[in-house]
Short mmCIF file of C-alpha atoms and ligand atoms in Angstrom, two decimals:
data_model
loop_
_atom_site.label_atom_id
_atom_site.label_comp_id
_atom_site.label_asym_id
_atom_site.label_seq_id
_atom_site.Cartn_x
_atom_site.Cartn_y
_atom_site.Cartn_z
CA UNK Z 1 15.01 6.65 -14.46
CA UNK Z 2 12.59 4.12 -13.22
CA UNK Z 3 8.72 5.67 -13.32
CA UNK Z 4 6.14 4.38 -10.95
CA UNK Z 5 2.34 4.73 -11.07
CA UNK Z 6 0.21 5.45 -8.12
CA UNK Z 7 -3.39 5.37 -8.88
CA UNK Z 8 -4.88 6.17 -5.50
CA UNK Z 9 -7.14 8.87 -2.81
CA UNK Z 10 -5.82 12.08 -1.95
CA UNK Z 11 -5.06 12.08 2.10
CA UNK Z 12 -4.52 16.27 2.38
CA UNK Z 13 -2.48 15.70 5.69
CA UNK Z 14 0.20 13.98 3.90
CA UNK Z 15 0.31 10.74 5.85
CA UNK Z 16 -0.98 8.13 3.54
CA UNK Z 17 -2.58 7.79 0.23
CA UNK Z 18 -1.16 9.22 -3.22
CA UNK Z 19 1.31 11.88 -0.73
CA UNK Z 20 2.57 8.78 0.67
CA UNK Z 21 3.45 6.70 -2.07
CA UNK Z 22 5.10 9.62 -4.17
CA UNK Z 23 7.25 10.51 -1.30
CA UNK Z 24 8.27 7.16 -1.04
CA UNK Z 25 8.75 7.04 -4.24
CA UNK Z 26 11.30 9.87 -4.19
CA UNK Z 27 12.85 8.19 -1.28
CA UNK Z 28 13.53 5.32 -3.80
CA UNK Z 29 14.80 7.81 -6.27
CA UNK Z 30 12.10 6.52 -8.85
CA UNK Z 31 9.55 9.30 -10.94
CA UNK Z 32 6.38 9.49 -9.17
CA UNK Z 33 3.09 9.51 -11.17
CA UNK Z 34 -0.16 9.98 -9.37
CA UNK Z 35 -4.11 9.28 -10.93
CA UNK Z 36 -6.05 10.69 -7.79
CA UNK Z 37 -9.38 8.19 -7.66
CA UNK Z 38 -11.03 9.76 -4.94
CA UNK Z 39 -10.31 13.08 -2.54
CA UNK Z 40 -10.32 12.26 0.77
CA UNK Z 41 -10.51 15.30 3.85
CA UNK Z 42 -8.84 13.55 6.83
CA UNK Z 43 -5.94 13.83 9.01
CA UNK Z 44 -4.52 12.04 11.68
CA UNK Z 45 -7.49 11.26 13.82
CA UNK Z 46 -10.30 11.02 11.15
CA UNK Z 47 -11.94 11.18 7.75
CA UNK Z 48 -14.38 14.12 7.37
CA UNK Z 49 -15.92 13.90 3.71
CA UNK Z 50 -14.85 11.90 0.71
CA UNK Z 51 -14.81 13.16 -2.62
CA UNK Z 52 -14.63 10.57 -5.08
CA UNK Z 53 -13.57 11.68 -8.99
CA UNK Z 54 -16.05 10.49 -11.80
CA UNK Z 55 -14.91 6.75 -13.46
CA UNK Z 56 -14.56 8.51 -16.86
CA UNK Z 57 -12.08 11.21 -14.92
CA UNK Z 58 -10.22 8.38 -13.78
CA UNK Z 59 -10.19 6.86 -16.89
CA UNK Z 60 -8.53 9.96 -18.46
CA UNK Z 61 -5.93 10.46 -15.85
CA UNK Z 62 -4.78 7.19 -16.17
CA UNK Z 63 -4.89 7.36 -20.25
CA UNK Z 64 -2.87 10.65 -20.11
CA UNK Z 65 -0.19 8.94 -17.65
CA UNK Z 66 0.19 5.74 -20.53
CA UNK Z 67 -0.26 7.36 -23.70
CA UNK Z 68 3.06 9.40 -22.94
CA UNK Z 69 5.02 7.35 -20.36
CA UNK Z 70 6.27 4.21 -20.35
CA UNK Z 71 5.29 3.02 -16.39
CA UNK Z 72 7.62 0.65 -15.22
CA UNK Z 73 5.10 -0.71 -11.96
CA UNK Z 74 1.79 0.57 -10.60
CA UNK Z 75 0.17 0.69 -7.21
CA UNK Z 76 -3.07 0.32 -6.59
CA UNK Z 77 -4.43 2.34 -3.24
CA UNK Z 78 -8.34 3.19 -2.15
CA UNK Z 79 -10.68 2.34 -4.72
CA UNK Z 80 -14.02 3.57 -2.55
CA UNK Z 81 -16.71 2.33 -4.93
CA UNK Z 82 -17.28 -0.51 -7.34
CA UNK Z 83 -17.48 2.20 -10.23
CA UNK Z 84 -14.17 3.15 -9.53
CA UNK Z 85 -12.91 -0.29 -9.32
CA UNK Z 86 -14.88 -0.66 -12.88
CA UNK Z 87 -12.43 1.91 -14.26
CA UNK Z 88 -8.97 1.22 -12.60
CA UNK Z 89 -9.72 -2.49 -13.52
CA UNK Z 90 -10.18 -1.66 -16.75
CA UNK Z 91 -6.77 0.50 -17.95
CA UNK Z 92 -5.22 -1.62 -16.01
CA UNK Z 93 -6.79 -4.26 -18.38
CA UNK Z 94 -6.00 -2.07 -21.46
CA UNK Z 95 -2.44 -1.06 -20.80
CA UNK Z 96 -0.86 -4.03 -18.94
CA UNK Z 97 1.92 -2.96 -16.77
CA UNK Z 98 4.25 -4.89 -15.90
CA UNK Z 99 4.09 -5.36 -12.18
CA UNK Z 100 0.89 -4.10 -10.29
CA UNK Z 101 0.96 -4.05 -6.23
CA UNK Z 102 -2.47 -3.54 -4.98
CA UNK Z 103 -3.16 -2.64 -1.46
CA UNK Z 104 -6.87 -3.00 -0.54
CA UNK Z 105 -7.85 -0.22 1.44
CA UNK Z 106 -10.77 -0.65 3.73
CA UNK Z 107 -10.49 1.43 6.48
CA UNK Z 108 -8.18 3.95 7.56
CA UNK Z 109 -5.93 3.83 10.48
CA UNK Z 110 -8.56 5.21 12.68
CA UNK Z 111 -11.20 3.10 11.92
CA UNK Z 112 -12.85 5.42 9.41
CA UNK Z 113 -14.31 3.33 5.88
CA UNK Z 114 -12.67 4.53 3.15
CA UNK Z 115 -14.49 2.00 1.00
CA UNK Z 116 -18.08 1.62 0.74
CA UNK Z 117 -18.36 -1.99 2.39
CA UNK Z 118 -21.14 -3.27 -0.06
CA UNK Z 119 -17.69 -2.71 -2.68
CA UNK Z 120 -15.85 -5.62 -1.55
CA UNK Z 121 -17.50 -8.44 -4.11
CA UNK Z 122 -16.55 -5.96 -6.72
CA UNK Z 123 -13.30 -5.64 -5.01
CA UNK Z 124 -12.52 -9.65 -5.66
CA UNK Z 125 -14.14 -9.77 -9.09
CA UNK Z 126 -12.28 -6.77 -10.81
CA UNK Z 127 -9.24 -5.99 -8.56
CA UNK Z 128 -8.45 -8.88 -7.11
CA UNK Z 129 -7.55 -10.68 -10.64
CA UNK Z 130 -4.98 -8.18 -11.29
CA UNK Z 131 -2.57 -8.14 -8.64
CA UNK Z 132 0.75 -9.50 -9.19
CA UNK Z 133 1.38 -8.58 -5.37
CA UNK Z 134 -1.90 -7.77 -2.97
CA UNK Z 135 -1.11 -6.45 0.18
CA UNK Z 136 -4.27 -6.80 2.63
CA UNK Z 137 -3.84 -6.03 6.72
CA UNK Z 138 -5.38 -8.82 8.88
CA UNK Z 139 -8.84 -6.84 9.04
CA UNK Z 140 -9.05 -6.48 4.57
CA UNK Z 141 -7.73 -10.23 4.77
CA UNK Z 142 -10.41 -11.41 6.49
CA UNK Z 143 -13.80 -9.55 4.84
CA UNK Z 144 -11.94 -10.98 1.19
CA UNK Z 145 -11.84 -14.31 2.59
CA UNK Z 146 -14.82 -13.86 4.90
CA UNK Z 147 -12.49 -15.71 7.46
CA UNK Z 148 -11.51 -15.08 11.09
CA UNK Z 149 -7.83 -15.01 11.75
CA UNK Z 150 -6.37 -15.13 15.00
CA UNK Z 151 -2.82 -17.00 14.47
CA UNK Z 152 0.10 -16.87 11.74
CA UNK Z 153 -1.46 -20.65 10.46
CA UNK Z 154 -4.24 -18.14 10.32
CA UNK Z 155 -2.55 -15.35 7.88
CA UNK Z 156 -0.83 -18.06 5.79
CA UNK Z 157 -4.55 -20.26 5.36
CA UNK Z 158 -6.24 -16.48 4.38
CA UNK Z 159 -2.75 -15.83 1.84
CA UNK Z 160 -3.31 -19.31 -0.05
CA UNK Z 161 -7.11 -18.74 -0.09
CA UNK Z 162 -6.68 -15.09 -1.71
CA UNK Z 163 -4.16 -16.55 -4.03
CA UNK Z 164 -6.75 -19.07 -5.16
CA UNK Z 165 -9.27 -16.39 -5.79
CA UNK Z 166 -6.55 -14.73 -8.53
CA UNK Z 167 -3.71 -12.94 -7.07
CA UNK Z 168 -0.23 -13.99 -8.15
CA UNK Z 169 1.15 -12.91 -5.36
CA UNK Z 170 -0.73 -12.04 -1.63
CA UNK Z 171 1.21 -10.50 1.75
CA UNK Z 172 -0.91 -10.51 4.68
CA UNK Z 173 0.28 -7.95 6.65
CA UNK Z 174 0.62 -8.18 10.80
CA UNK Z 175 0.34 -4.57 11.53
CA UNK Z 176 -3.13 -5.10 13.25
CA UNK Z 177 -1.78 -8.33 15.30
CA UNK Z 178 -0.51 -8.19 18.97
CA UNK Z 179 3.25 -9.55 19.44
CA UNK Z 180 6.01 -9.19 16.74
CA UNK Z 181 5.29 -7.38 12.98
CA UNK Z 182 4.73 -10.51 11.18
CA UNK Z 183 4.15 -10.76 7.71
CA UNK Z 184 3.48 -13.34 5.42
CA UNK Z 185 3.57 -13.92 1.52
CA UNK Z 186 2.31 -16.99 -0.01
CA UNK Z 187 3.34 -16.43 -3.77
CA UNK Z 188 1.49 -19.78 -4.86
CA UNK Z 189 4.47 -22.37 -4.32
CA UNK Z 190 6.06 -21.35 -0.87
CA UNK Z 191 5.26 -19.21 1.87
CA UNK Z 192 7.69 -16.75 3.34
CA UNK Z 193 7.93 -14.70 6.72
CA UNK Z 194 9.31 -11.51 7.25
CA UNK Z 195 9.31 -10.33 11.05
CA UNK Z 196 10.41 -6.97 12.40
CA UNK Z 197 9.52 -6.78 16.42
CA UNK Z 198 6.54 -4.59 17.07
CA UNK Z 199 7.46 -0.89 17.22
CA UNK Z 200 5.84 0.91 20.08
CA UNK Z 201 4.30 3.64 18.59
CA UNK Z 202 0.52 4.96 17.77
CA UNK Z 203 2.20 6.91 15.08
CA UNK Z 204 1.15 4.55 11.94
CA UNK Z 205 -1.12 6.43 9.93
CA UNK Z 206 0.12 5.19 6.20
CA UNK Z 207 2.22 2.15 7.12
CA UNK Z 208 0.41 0.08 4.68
CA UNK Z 209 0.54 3.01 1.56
CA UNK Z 210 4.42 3.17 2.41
CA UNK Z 211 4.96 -0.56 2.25
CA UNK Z 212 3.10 -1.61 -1.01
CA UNK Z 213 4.40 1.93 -2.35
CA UNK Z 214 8.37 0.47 -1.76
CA UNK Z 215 7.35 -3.00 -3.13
CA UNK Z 216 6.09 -1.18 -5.94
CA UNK Z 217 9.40 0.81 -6.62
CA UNK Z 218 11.65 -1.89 -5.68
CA UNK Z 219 9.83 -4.19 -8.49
CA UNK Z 220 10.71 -1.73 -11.31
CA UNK Z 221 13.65 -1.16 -9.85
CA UNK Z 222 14.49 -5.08 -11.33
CA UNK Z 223 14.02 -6.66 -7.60
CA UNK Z 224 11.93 -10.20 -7.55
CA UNK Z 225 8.84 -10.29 -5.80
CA UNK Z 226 10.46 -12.21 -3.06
CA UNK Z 227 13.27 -9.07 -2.50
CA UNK Z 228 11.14 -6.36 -3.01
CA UNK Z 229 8.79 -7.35 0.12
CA UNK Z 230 12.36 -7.81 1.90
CA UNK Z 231 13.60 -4.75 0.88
CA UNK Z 232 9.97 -3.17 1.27
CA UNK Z 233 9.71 -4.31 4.74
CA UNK Z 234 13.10 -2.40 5.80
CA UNK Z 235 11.66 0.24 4.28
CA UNK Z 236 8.93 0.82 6.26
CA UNK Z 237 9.85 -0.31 9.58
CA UNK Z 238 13.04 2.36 9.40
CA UNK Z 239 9.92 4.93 8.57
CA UNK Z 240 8.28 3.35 11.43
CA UNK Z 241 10.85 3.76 13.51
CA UNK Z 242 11.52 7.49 13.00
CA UNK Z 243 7.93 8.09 12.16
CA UNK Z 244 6.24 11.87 12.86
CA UNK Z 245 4.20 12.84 15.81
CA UNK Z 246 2.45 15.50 13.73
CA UNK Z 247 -1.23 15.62 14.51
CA UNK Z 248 -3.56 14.93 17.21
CA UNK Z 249 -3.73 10.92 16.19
CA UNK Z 250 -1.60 8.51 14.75
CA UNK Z 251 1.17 10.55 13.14
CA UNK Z 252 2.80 9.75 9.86
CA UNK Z 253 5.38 7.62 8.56
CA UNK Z 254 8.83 9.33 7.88
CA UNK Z 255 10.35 9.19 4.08
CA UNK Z 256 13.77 11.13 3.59
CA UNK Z 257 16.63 10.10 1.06
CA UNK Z 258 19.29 9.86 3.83
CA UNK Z 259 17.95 7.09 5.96
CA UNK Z 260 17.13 5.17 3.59
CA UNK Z 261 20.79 5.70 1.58
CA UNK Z 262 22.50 5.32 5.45
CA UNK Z 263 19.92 4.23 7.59
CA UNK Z 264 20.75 7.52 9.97
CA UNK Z 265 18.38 10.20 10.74
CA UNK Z 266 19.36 13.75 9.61
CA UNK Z 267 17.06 15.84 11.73
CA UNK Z 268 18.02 14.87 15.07
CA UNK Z 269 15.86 16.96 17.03
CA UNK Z 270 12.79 15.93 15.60
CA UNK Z 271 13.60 12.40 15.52
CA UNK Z 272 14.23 12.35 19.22
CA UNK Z 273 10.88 14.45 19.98
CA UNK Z 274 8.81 12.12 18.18
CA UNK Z 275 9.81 8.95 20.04
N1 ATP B 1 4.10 -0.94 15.20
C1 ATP B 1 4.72 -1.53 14.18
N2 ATP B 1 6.01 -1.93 14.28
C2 ATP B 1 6.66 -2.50 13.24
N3 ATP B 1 6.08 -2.74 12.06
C3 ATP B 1 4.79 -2.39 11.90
C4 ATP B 1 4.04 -1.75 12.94
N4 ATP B 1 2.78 -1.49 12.46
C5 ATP B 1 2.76 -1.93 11.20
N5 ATP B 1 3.95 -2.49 10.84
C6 ATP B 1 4.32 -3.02 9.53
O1 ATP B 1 3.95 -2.05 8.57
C7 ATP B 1 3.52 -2.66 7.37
C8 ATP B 1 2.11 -2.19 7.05
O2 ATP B 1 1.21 -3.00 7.81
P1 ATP B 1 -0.20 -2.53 8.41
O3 ATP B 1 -0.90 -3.77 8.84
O4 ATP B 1 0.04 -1.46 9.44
O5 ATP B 1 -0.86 -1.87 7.14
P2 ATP B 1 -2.23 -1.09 6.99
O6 ATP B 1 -3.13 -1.37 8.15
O7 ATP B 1 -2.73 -1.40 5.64
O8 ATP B 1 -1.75 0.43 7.06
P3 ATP B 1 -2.61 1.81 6.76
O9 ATP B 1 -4.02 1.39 6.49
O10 ATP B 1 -2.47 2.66 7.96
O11 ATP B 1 -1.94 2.44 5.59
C9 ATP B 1 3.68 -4.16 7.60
O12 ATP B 1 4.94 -4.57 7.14
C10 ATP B 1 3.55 -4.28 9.12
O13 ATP B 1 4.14 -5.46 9.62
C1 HMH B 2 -6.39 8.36 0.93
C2 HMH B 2 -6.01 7.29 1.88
N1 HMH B 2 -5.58 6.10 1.39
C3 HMH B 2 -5.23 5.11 2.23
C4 HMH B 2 -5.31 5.30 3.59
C5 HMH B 2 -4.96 4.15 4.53
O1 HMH B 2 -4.03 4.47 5.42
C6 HMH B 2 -5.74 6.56 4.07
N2 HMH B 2 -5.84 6.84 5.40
N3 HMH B 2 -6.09 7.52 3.19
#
């Protein structure tokens, strides 16, 4: 069996985060490993306190993960401080996986920082380098690049510009744009576009941990980069589409074995309420 790393924050109402990208790991039907970085108390409508776990912590989760298991991708989610960056960076540095998706997390669905702003120069130095995929939203795109983007020319322009500043591999991702769910990967020869129309729902909270959690699986799973943002992208606009309205805010994406094996829902009833 295929084992995936997560090494990401703790969302307790099971939207995003590490519960996110283990169930859609299991939805994959790869092992789920999880190095929490930082424990976060939110749910669906905001972020109340954030707990983050000491570097050296960190560093011994992810040393107890690779001294026994041989991790066939990792994903990178919320790294809320440049100390904590200091430490992923670092294993990551150490062990070498094979294939590392990073999703920069900035701010959470509802607007809420999950990283402390002043982080984002240690974000490009030390992360940014070690991404064989990065996966920023429109909003994380444009405080890396420190540029505006308002058009797809726009995406593309901030996807060769990250590439230049070290990642292999860089989707921008259109879930924040108005219009069609456009996203775009520049992978430092061509550019690519995969475009889903715009599902109308508030129900989002942890479309971006889904997505770079399924590129993640679907790379040690043997897929190339190219088909495991394809594949990732059917992923999570199915999960989209039947997504949760749990919560008072922007309800979670929806991860279960069947609709992804057969693309049907199993639990009528709740699929139909939450449309
Ligand atoms: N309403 C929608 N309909 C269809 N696809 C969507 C919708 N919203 C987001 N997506 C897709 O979901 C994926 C994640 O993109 P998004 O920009 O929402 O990530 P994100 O902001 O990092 O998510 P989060 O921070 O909530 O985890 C992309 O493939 C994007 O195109
Ligand atoms: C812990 C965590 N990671 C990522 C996100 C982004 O959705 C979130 N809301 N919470």
């Amino acid at each position: 069996m295929k084992k995936v790393l997560t090494i990401a924050g703790s969302d307790c109402s099971g939207g995003a985060g590490i519960q996110a990208d283990l169930k859609t790991f299991s939805a994959h039907g790869v092992f789920g490993m999880s190095v929490i970085v930082s424990v976060v108390a939110e749910n669906t409508s905001r972020v109340i306190d954030i707990q983050d776990i000491t570097p050296e912590m960190i560093e011994k989760q992810i040393d107890a993960v690779f001294e026994d298991i041989e991790v066939d991708a990792v994903k990178v989610g919320m790294l809320s401080t440049p100390e904590c960056m200091r430490a992923v960076a670092g294993k990551l540095r150490q062990y070498k996986p094979e294939h590392v998706v990073i999703d920069p997390v900035m701010y959470a669905k509802n607007g809420c920082p999950l990283m402390d702003p002043s982080a984002v120069d240690a974000l490009i130095e030390t992360i940014l380098p070690l991404a064989d995929v990065l996966t920023p939203n429109i909003p994380e795109a444009e405080r890396i690049t420190g540029v505006e983007i308002r058009s797809v020319t726009d995406m593309e322009a901030a996807a060769r510009k990250i590439h230049d500043m070290g990642s292999k591999t860089v989707v921008v991702k259109g879930g924040h744009a108005i219009g069609n769910a456009l996203d775009v990967l520049f992978d430092g020869k061509q550019m690519y576009h995969f475009e889903t129309e715009r599902i109308a729902t508030k129900n989002t909270h942890g479309t971006g941990c889904t997505f770079s959690s399924a590129i993640a699986s679907q790379l040690a799973l043997g897929m190339d980069i190219c088909k495991a943002v394809e594949k990732a992208k059917v992923y999570v606009t199915t999960a989209i589409t039947h997504s949760l309205a749990i919560g008072k805010g922007c309800g979670p994406t929806h991860h279960f074995y069947e609709l992804y094996r057969h693309g049907l829902p199993t639990q009528e009833s709740e699929v139909a309420e939450c449309r």
